[in-house]
XYZ file of C-alpha atoms in Angstrom:
662
model
C 194.990 132.727 56.441
C 195.204 129.588 58.615
C 194.361 131.606 61.713
C 191.293 133.090 59.986
C 190.022 129.637 59.021
C 190.480 128.341 62.526
C 188.612 131.360 63.925
C 185.676 130.737 61.577
C 185.495 127.057 62.530
C 185.564 127.990 66.214
C 182.789 130.491 65.680
C 180.660 127.930 63.850
C 181.265 125.376 66.619
C 180.478 127.753 69.444
C 177.278 128.929 67.685
C 176.098 125.349 67.147
C 176.868 124.410 70.715
C 174.964 127.429 71.969
C 171.934 126.525 69.795
C 171.959 122.944 71.040
C 172.197 124.164 74.605
C 169.212 126.488 74.088
C 167.118 123.662 72.595
C 167.990 121.350 75.470
C 167.155 124.055 77.972
C 163.848 124.713 76.244
C 162.892 121.004 76.246
C 163.774 120.731 79.933
C 161.624 123.722 80.752
C 158.624 122.250 78.859
C 158.921 118.888 80.574
C 158.761 120.429 84.061
C 155.870 122.843 83.368
C 153.423 122.822 86.358
C 150.092 121.030 85.808
C 146.981 122.697 84.465
C 143.800 123.314 86.476
C 141.706 120.377 85.183
C 142.526 117.985 88.033
C 141.691 120.664 90.587
C 138.315 121.319 88.933
C 137.533 117.588 88.908
C 138.450 117.320 92.605
C 136.148 120.253 93.439
C 133.236 118.668 91.538
C 133.705 115.378 93.378
C 133.867 117.181 96.716
C 130.686 119.184 96.115
C 128.892 115.971 95.147
C 130.125 113.921 98.108
C 130.627 116.512 100.822
C 134.248 115.499 101.420
C 136.686 118.309 100.551
C 139.966 116.785 101.735
C 141.368 116.632 98.180
C 140.618 120.317 97.469
C 143.117 123.122 98.133
C 141.592 126.454 99.092
C 142.782 130.028 98.853
C 143.238 131.823 102.184
C 139.955 132.509 103.954
C 138.488 129.003 104.010
C 139.503 125.364 104.369
C 138.104 121.885 103.733
C 136.182 121.814 107.017
C 134.543 125.176 106.442
C 133.585 124.239 102.887
C 132.077 120.950 104.059
C 130.117 122.763 106.774
C 128.822 125.293 104.234
C 127.718 122.492 101.923
C 125.922 120.679 104.749
C 124.105 123.835 105.835
C 123.023 124.580 102.270
C 121.984 121.058 101.216
C 120.682 119.530 104.447
C 117.090 120.470 103.637
C 117.222 118.366 100.466
C 118.484 115.138 102.082
C 118.699 112.324 101.056
C 119.172 113.817 97.603
C 122.690 114.707 96.532
C 123.886 116.188 93.253
C 126.010 114.645 90.555
C 128.565 117.265 89.521
C 130.784 117.385 86.435
C 133.529 120.016 85.991
C 134.824 121.690 82.842
C 137.926 123.741 83.707
C 139.761 126.181 81.464
C 142.728 128.450 82.073
C 142.356 132.193 81.492
C 143.503 133.293 78.052
C 145.538 136.217 79.359
C 146.866 134.684 82.568
C 147.917 131.035 82.722
C 147.916 131.179 86.534
C 144.167 131.838 86.656
C 141.333 129.445 85.679
C 137.590 128.967 85.868
C 135.812 125.696 86.727
C 132.290 125.414 85.340
C 130.317 122.923 87.476
C 127.305 121.210 85.873
C 124.835 119.918 88.491
C 122.183 117.218 88.106
C 119.824 116.482 90.996
C 117.474 113.488 90.720
C 114.743 114.903 92.918
C 112.010 112.397 92.112
C 110.133 114.851 89.896
C 109.104 114.617 86.260
C 112.522 115.965 85.288
C 115.821 116.423 87.127
C 117.020 119.777 88.458
C 120.013 120.938 86.467
C 122.097 124.097 86.623
C 125.685 125.346 86.350
C 127.863 127.401 88.654
C 131.464 128.410 88.459
C 134.468 128.654 90.733
C 137.655 130.722 90.421
C 140.988 128.897 90.619
C 144.491 130.339 90.902
C 147.934 128.812 90.951
C 149.540 128.715 94.411
C 152.405 131.264 94.264
C 154.437 129.114 96.652
C 153.875 125.806 94.859
C 153.190 126.054 91.144
C 151.872 122.477 91.083
C 148.872 123.391 93.290
C 145.693 125.170 92.221
C 143.709 127.001 94.896
C 139.899 127.330 94.919
C 138.430 130.637 95.995
C 135.385 129.601 98.030
C 132.023 131.179 97.345
C 128.566 129.877 98.410
C 127.412 130.439 94.820
C 129.541 127.431 93.891
C 126.786 125.274 95.450
C 123.709 126.790 93.782
C 122.957 129.770 91.566
C 123.633 133.055 93.394
C 123.585 131.340 96.782
C 124.783 133.681 99.532
C 126.102 133.153 103.034
C 123.324 132.029 105.344
C 120.993 130.781 102.598
C 119.856 127.176 102.486
C 117.940 125.053 99.982
C 114.503 123.696 100.852
C 111.861 121.847 98.850
C 108.107 121.990 98.756
C 106.255 119.006 97.279
C 102.862 118.976 95.629
C 101.244 115.552 95.618
C 100.302 114.142 92.217
C 96.831 112.780 91.540
C 96.900 109.031 92.085
C 95.529 107.088 89.134
C 92.665 104.614 89.302
C 92.823 100.864 88.958
C 90.320 99.876 86.281
C 88.071 96.852 85.841
C 87.958 94.680 82.747
C 85.655 97.146 80.965
C 87.952 100.109 81.637
C 85.746 101.591 84.364
C 87.202 102.898 87.647
C 87.525 100.067 90.132
C 89.797 101.571 92.770
C 89.106 105.295 92.751
C 88.869 108.116 95.346
C 85.844 107.548 97.557
C 84.647 109.582 100.564
C 85.877 108.427 103.965
C 86.032 109.656 107.552
C 89.073 109.267 109.781
C 87.729 108.460 113.243
C 89.917 109.112 116.265
C 90.539 110.870 119.553
C 91.188 114.595 119.256
C 93.158 115.411 122.405
C 92.091 119.053 122.243
C 88.477 117.983 122.772
C 88.836 116.150 126.058
C 90.665 116.613 129.339
C 93.887 114.646 129.784
C 92.471 112.667 132.699
C 89.629 111.346 130.525
C 91.608 110.520 127.392
C 92.481 106.917 128.262
C 88.854 105.992 128.959
C 87.692 107.764 125.800
C 90.293 105.950 123.704
C 89.282 102.554 125.042
C 85.611 103.289 124.487
C 86.237 104.271 120.866
C 88.456 101.256 120.282
C 85.748 98.941 121.565
C 83.148 100.636 119.356
C 85.201 100.174 116.169
C 86.607 96.749 117.029
C 90.325 97.400 117.570
C 92.681 96.607 120.463
C 91.651 98.990 123.279
C 94.867 98.885 125.314
C 97.091 99.347 122.267
C 95.059 102.297 121.001
C 94.939 103.927 124.446
C 98.737 103.643 124.637
C 99.024 105.234 121.192
C 96.843 108.135 122.309
C 98.865 108.578 125.503
C 102.147 108.830 123.580
C 100.846 111.423 121.115
C 101.312 115.154 121.584
C 98.929 117.206 123.693
C 97.115 118.545 120.619
C 97.259 115.416 118.497
C 94.462 113.792 116.535
C 95.080 110.035 116.807
C 93.233 108.041 114.139
C 91.672 104.797 115.328
C 90.113 103.741 112.028
C 89.326 105.180 108.613
C 85.821 104.299 107.462
C 84.301 104.662 104.024
C 81.108 106.705 104.165
C 79.097 103.915 102.559
C 80.163 101.219 105.040
C 76.985 99.938 106.728
C 78.945 98.488 109.642
C 79.813 101.924 111.070
C 77.522 104.745 112.189
C 79.861 107.689 111.637
C 77.618 110.399 113.206
C 77.113 108.233 116.296
C 80.849 107.643 116.647
C 81.507 111.371 116.249
C 79.252 112.091 119.236
C 81.408 110.012 121.595
C 83.545 111.883 124.140
C 86.765 113.230 122.620
C 86.072 111.763 119.182
C 86.490 113.651 115.941
C 85.455 112.407 112.477
C 87.534 114.090 109.789
C 86.236 113.794 106.195
C 88.565 112.930 103.331
C 89.059 110.687 100.337
C 91.033 107.492 99.775
C 91.515 105.239 96.739
C 89.115 102.386 97.474
C 87.444 99.463 95.728
C 83.635 99.232 95.488
C 83.396 97.423 98.852
C 85.647 96.877 101.845
C 86.325 93.249 100.883
C 86.366 93.547 97.087
C 89.417 91.552 95.884
C 91.349 93.181 98.711
C 94.293 90.726 98.846
C 94.883 91.281 95.138
C 94.061 94.975 94.728
C 95.804 95.894 97.979
C 95.525 99.144 99.890
C 96.827 102.722 99.938
C 97.999 104.589 103.028
C 100.798 106.595 104.585
C 104.206 105.447 103.394
C 106.000 103.274 105.928
C 109.527 104.049 107.079
C 110.840 101.123 105.018
C 109.125 102.391 101.870
C 110.501 105.892 102.405
C 114.032 104.583 102.937
C 114.011 102.244 99.940
C 112.658 104.953 97.602
C 115.877 107.024 97.793
C 113.971 110.288 98.012
C 111.157 109.523 95.565
C 108.776 109.077 98.518
C 108.873 111.082 101.735
C 107.146 110.739 105.088
C 103.507 111.721 104.778
C 103.160 110.577 101.161
C 100.341 108.216 100.237
C 101.630 105.039 98.621
C 100.497 101.539 97.814
C 101.011 99.266 100.792
C 100.097 95.886 99.311
C 98.780 94.083 96.248
C 98.545 95.798 92.880
C 98.598 99.182 94.603
C 102.099 98.394 95.871
C 103.345 96.436 92.861
C 102.501 99.274 90.467
C 102.842 102.169 92.897
C 105.349 104.037 90.732
C 102.868 104.036 87.853
C 99.784 104.827 89.906
C 101.137 107.563 92.178
C 102.673 109.608 89.363
C 105.422 112.102 90.161
C 105.005 114.955 92.628
C 105.267 118.614 91.788
C 108.332 120.197 93.309
C 109.630 123.670 94.072
C 113.172 124.184 95.363
C 113.891 127.475 97.034
C 116.852 129.288 98.506
C 115.792 130.764 101.842
C 117.530 132.815 104.492
C 118.285 131.054 107.746
C 115.464 132.942 109.468
C 113.065 132.244 106.596
C 112.546 135.944 105.943
C 113.356 135.784 102.247
C 112.922 133.084 99.638
C 113.521 132.756 95.910
C 112.569 129.904 93.610
C 115.389 128.046 91.890
C 113.431 125.148 90.369
C 109.805 124.238 89.771
C 108.042 121.350 88.060
C 104.320 120.654 88.058
C 102.989 117.326 89.370
C 102.452 114.590 86.807
C 99.344 112.449 87.452
C 99.667 108.700 87.683
C 98.729 106.368 84.833
C 95.702 104.084 85.339
C 96.306 100.347 85.642
C 93.917 98.055 83.852
C 92.778 94.725 85.270
C 90.683 91.883 83.918
C 88.323 91.765 86.901
C 84.574 91.819 86.344
C 82.787 93.674 89.136
C 79.625 91.553 89.197
C 81.516 88.264 88.958
C 83.847 89.269 91.801
C 80.938 90.399 93.974
C 79.102 87.123 93.346
C 82.226 85.134 94.224
C 82.585 86.985 97.510
C 78.877 86.658 98.224
C 78.926 82.839 98.018
C 81.916 82.728 100.393
C 80.557 85.217 102.930
C 79.214 82.558 105.316
C 81.927 79.925 104.777
C 83.723 79.429 108.079
C 86.990 77.770 106.955
C 89.475 79.415 104.610
C 88.061 79.345 101.106
C 88.385 80.725 97.593
C 86.624 81.146 94.260
C 88.559 81.867 91.070
C 86.892 82.468 87.707
C 88.791 82.706 84.400
C 87.688 83.443 80.843
C 89.406 80.578 78.970
C 89.442 82.303 75.580
C 91.737 85.061 76.871
C 93.111 83.874 80.215
C 91.506 86.909 81.867
C 90.852 86.414 85.580
C 87.289 87.625 86.165
C 87.121 86.923 89.895
C 89.714 86.060 92.505
C 87.993 85.866 95.871
C 89.373 84.642 99.181
C 86.939 83.908 101.990
C 86.396 86.258 104.946
C 88.458 84.286 107.481
C 91.743 84.450 105.587
C 93.084 87.527 107.444
C 93.879 89.378 104.257
C 95.903 86.530 102.756
C 95.255 85.602 99.140
C 94.238 81.962 99.508
C 93.019 82.119 95.925
C 96.401 82.945 94.375
C 99.044 81.909 96.891
C 97.536 78.926 98.720
C 99.343 75.588 98.407
C 97.049 72.609 98.984
C 96.737 69.020 97.830
C 94.228 69.206 94.936
C 92.857 65.704 95.403
C 90.896 64.163 92.569
C 90.751 67.386 90.563
C 94.297 66.427 89.509
C 92.846 63.343 87.797
C 92.353 65.675 84.845
C 96.142 65.650 84.480
C 96.350 61.908 85.169
C 93.753 61.278 82.477
C 95.712 63.438 80.032
C 98.868 61.424 80.741
C 96.891 58.230 80.060
C 95.575 59.599 76.758
C 99.125 60.384 75.698
C 100.070 56.790 76.440
C 97.403 55.533 74.078
C 94.314 55.268 76.290
C 90.902 56.359 75.094
C 87.762 57.275 76.975
C 86.626 53.625 76.506
C 89.826 52.092 77.908
C 88.897 49.783 80.786
C 90.352 50.156 84.245
C 90.218 47.972 87.355
C 88.283 49.723 90.112
C 88.608 47.791 93.375
C 87.415 48.817 96.864
C 91.061 49.232 97.850
C 94.601 48.829 96.557
C 97.838 48.411 98.501
C 101.078 49.965 97.301
C 104.309 49.313 99.197
C 102.355 48.482 102.326
C 100.008 51.481 102.207
C 96.317 50.963 101.545
C 94.436 53.383 99.315
C 90.636 53.383 99.256
C 87.836 55.095 97.427
C 85.605 57.611 99.181
C 83.137 56.050 101.630
C 80.175 56.913 99.390
C 81.686 55.388 96.230
C 78.900 53.375 94.504
C 79.496 49.632 94.583
C 77.828 49.343 91.204
C 80.765 51.159 89.654
C 83.422 48.719 90.898
C 85.146 46.132 88.732
C 86.314 46.578 85.159
C 85.014 49.970 84.098
C 85.792 52.401 81.256
C 87.834 55.531 81.808
C 84.674 57.632 81.478
C 83.101 55.890 84.493
C 86.307 55.870 86.577
C 86.653 59.610 85.956
C 82.979 60.454 86.516
C 82.824 58.657 89.868
C 86.476 59.370 90.754
C 87.706 55.842 91.413
C 90.994 56.265 93.277
C 92.062 52.666 92.937
C 91.581 52.674 89.153
C 93.862 55.660 88.655
C 96.452 54.324 91.102
C 96.312 51.096 89.084
C 97.825 53.025 86.162
C 101.049 53.705 88.111
C 103.072 51.333 85.942
C 101.781 52.994 82.771
C 101.807 56.636 83.813
C 105.203 57.605 85.201
C 105.704 60.525 87.571
C 107.419 62.375 84.746
C 104.389 61.773 82.500
C 102.120 63.225 85.197
C 104.306 66.285 85.694
C 104.425 66.898 81.934
C 100.643 66.626 81.660
C 100.165 69.067 84.536
C 102.486 71.534 82.808
C 100.518 71.192 79.572
C 97.396 72.168 81.508
C 99.109 75.271 82.910
C 99.335 74.001 86.486
C 103.088 74.474 86.867
C 105.370 77.325 85.934
C 105.276 81.051 86.655
C 102.159 82.866 85.452
C 102.103 86.390 84.054
C 99.402 87.058 86.620
C 100.477 90.624 87.316
C 101.429 89.861 90.924
C 103.534 87.112 92.425
C 101.287 84.052 92.330
C 101.521 80.282 92.747
C 99.878 77.782 90.399
C 101.035 74.358 91.466
C 103.849 71.871 91.884
C 103.897 68.291 90.640
C 107.247 66.616 91.397
C 108.909 65.176 88.303
C 110.226 62.218 90.278
C 108.426 59.976 92.750
C 108.101 56.263 93.395
C 106.105 53.789 95.459
C 103.369 55.282 97.619
C 104.513 58.816 96.731
C 103.900 58.158 93.033
C 100.601 56.396 93.743
C 99.381 59.333 95.855
C 100.420 61.810 93.149
C 98.093 60.157 90.620
C 95.100 61.139 92.783
C 96.373 64.622 93.678
C 97.924 63.875 97.050
C 101.412 63.112 98.359
C 103.717 65.990 97.471
C 101.429 67.479 94.824
C 100.128 70.956 95.689
C 98.057 73.515 93.825
C 96.353 76.835 94.394
C 92.747 77.604 93.474
C 94.164 79.825 90.723
C 96.187 76.867 89.480
C 93.222 74.498 89.299
C 91.084 77.168 87.618
C 93.882 77.422 85.055
C 93.775 73.674 84.477
C 90.088 73.674 83.539
C 90.498 76.925 81.593
C 93.094 75.121 79.470
C 90.716 72.205 78.934
C 87.983 74.632 77.864
C 90.253 76.624 75.547
C 91.921 73.643 73.925
C 95.389 75.010 74.650
C 97.530 75.933 77.644
C 96.082 79.042 79.275
C 98.218 81.683 80.962
C 96.061 83.504 83.547
C 96.445 87.226 84.162
C 94.671 89.763 86.354
C 96.515 92.763 84.862
C 95.945 94.206 81.408
C 99.530 94.100 80.179
C 98.862 96.854 77.622
C 98.157 99.275 80.487
C 101.481 98.744 82.252
C 103.998 101.561 81.894
C 107.420 100.156 81.018
C 109.531 99.778 84.144
C 106.675 100.624 86.516
C 105.875 97.113 87.722
C 108.827 96.630 90.047
C 107.611 98.055 93.340
C 106.623 94.546 94.074
C 104.447 92.894 96.626
C 103.535 89.552 97.931
C 101.144 90.659 100.590
C 102.895 93.992 100.761
C 106.542 92.970 100.652
C 108.976 94.239 98.123
C 109.673 91.389 95.727
C 110.276 92.772 92.260
C 108.234 91.205 89.498
C 107.966 91.753 85.770
C 105.241 89.135 85.544
C 102.739 91.517 84.015
C 105.020 92.347 81.113
C 105.941 88.924 79.765
C 104.387 85.489 79.510
C 106.102 82.361 80.852
C 107.663 79.821 78.557
C 105.275 77.373 76.939
C 105.285 73.796 78.269
C 107.529 71.299 76.525
C 104.460 69.478 75.164
C 101.517 71.808 74.571
C 97.957 70.670 75.121
C 96.262 69.775 71.825
C 92.697 70.465 70.782
C 92.001 66.720 70.461
C 93.265 65.994 73.973
C 91.181 68.835 75.386
C 88.082 67.578 73.585
C 88.371 64.166 75.232
C 88.950 65.757 78.636
C 85.819 67.855 78.183
C 83.861 64.678 77.455
C 85.179 63.103 80.637
C 84.287 66.204 82.658
C 80.770 66.353 81.239
C 80.257 62.802 82.459
C 80.976 63.952 86.028
C 77.849 66.137 85.828
C 75.568 63.799 83.840
C 76.422 60.574 85.630
C 78.993 61.171 88.342
C 79.856 63.038 91.509
C 78.601 66.500 90.423
C 75.033 65.765 89.300
C 73.873 68.680 91.480
C 75.100 70.958 88.671
C 72.757 69.516 86.046
C 70.031 72.111 86.470
C 72.017 75.330 86.870
C 71.099 78.076 84.396
C 73.413 79.118 81.597
C 74.129 76.008 79.589
C 75.834 72.630 80.140
C 78.371 72.377 82.934
C 81.510 70.236 82.873
C 83.154 69.489 86.213
C 85.502 67.503 88.399
C 85.218 67.080 92.150
C 88.137 66.605 94.477
C 88.713 65.627 98.101
C 92.208 65.565 99.634
C 93.005 64.289 103.083
C 95.523 66.138 105.214
C 96.681 66.091 108.811
C 98.060 63.398 111.141
C 96.818 59.842 111.052
C 93.720 59.470 113.192
C 92.879 63.161 112.896
C 92.741 63.714 109.149
C 90.625 66.429 107.579
C 89.537 67.063 104.025
C 90.236 69.806 101.525
C 87.132 70.166 99.344
C 87.482 71.123 95.666
C 85.234 71.508 92.651
C 86.341 72.786 89.247
C 83.971 73.462 86.392
C 83.521 74.788 82.863
C 80.441 76.546 81.558
C 80.767 78.110 78.136
C 83.659 80.598 78.183
C 83.967 80.371 81.966
C 86.295 78.237 84.080
C 85.783 78.145 87.847
C 87.486 76.654 90.878
C 85.904 76.496 94.332
C 88.071 75.539 97.296
C 87.216 75.045 100.975
C 90.061 74.310 103.365
C 88.105 71.965 105.634
C 84.939 70.191 104.524
C 83.331 66.847 103.881
C 83.805 66.111 100.185
C 84.209 68.136 97.039
C 80.667 67.430 95.890
C 78.976 68.088 99.223
C 81.009 71.062 100.484
C 82.271 72.860 97.374
C 79.371 71.730 95.172
C 76.616 73.913 96.682
C 78.939 76.941 96.633
C 79.685 76.497 92.941
C 76.026 75.894 92.132
C 75.013 79.116 93.867
C 77.810 81.028 92.153
C 76.740 79.912 88.680
C 73.119 80.630 89.553
C 73.976 84.172 90.663
C 75.932 84.807 87.475
C 72.892 83.985 85.383
C 70.290 85.356 87.763
């Protein structure tokens, strides 16, 4: 019996040991199981997206280099686009050594929607190394049903560019008929092309040698455009030009404003995309596309140009067969609204047409801040003097100085000492040479303001600090960043200054600078009774995210100015303060330096003249300014070099107001 018991115990022990051994063996086998196919699928997706296949293992018949070459051949026609690829990999249900990777592709091809599709790749476990999964290469991995020798190409269909609208919602910049004038090299013998090019260049007013060189470099059958002329331009006789030797005049259409000069620095221009624009667009724009090159056309190009139609095809290497893989229709651009008034802008440009120095006229509707006209004179070489110029504003800044005085307790009857001259820290300041002697002595603020007594305002330097002046200028909208719709400059009044610098600031000189837009904003604020924020773009018309193409004269600075207003000044302008300032400005017209504006049509005018000296001692020149209010209209006239505000800017403003009411 003892032997039987021992045998049973031994049997139980050996069975338990065997079971434990089997469990341990099973656990060891599970822990060393070769990896699944997911990592291999992820590596393939990354390689197809990037073009680098070094991390992918291939089944016999291909390798990383061959796969990369196949991808390049297939995708090269779509450069610079590249797909984003995500893999979902699953093992076969009936064979754990086989798997399928489903690759989901997304191409951002600059169309109204992305191109998406899925392909699949077969994976198998390497029989020699169970840790490795091998990809069986197939061109259809790259695009649906792609075969050896096929490549992907795209065909674009240009979208209809949207108009820029005026303040009434009417087309302002819209397609207008033009002719491209140039040398057609198929129309003239090679030996005569240089002379023909120079003759055409001289006729249209461009550099003859440069154009002749351009023609010489072009292909033997090229048409080399010298100038594109709108059909309505009276300065060019298109039929006469077309009769010149070797010249061709090709009709077409371009988005254009009503006239060649109409608000051009602000509206900008449209033309063939530059190399920089193409590169920075990351495929959204290609060579040959028409894009905005400057101004609003550039700033809001993404909104205005719309999105092109696009067809992507798989074609044989010899082009003998093609099949469409993707198509989307073009989406027209969205119009951009502006605040500009056509007649007001034309009148502003008309009064500047014969002004020889750089000049500007800006008109604002104070009740809304809408910019009605923003004109820069004809000699500004396309620069927006009106919105970006930085000039000493002279006595027009006395509006801000007067406001600072009012905030310190002064009234329009407060007396001031007006002397022929005043010396501050060794520097002598004088009134203008034509300052009336009868207005010297102890005079009220109304008289000092009306006749613009420099010495009286400088005499307030101990009462009005530089910080007070800067705060008053901000309350009038002169400083800060406007929601103009384009990068723009209003003005700069330093918050700290002393001695002669502070004295000069009180009369709009020293380090104080302003633009014509800035000074128009100042008087618009006075007229409105609150700080005005000027804008040339109807913010309601701006498509979210479409205002970042950016342009200051055609460069690429991003701006969201059209979408949001700047912060309000620390101390807003009050209605009572504005009322007193309007009284002071009316006195300039009734009994001061701008009496020439008394008889203009359209109601009472309020104004302030300004003259600011600039340049080296002994050769100083004068900036001439005049700002005015008439009803719900605020205007600034600026001339870079003139006599005085009243005598140089005054007649321009008078004619402008007369034209508006004519």
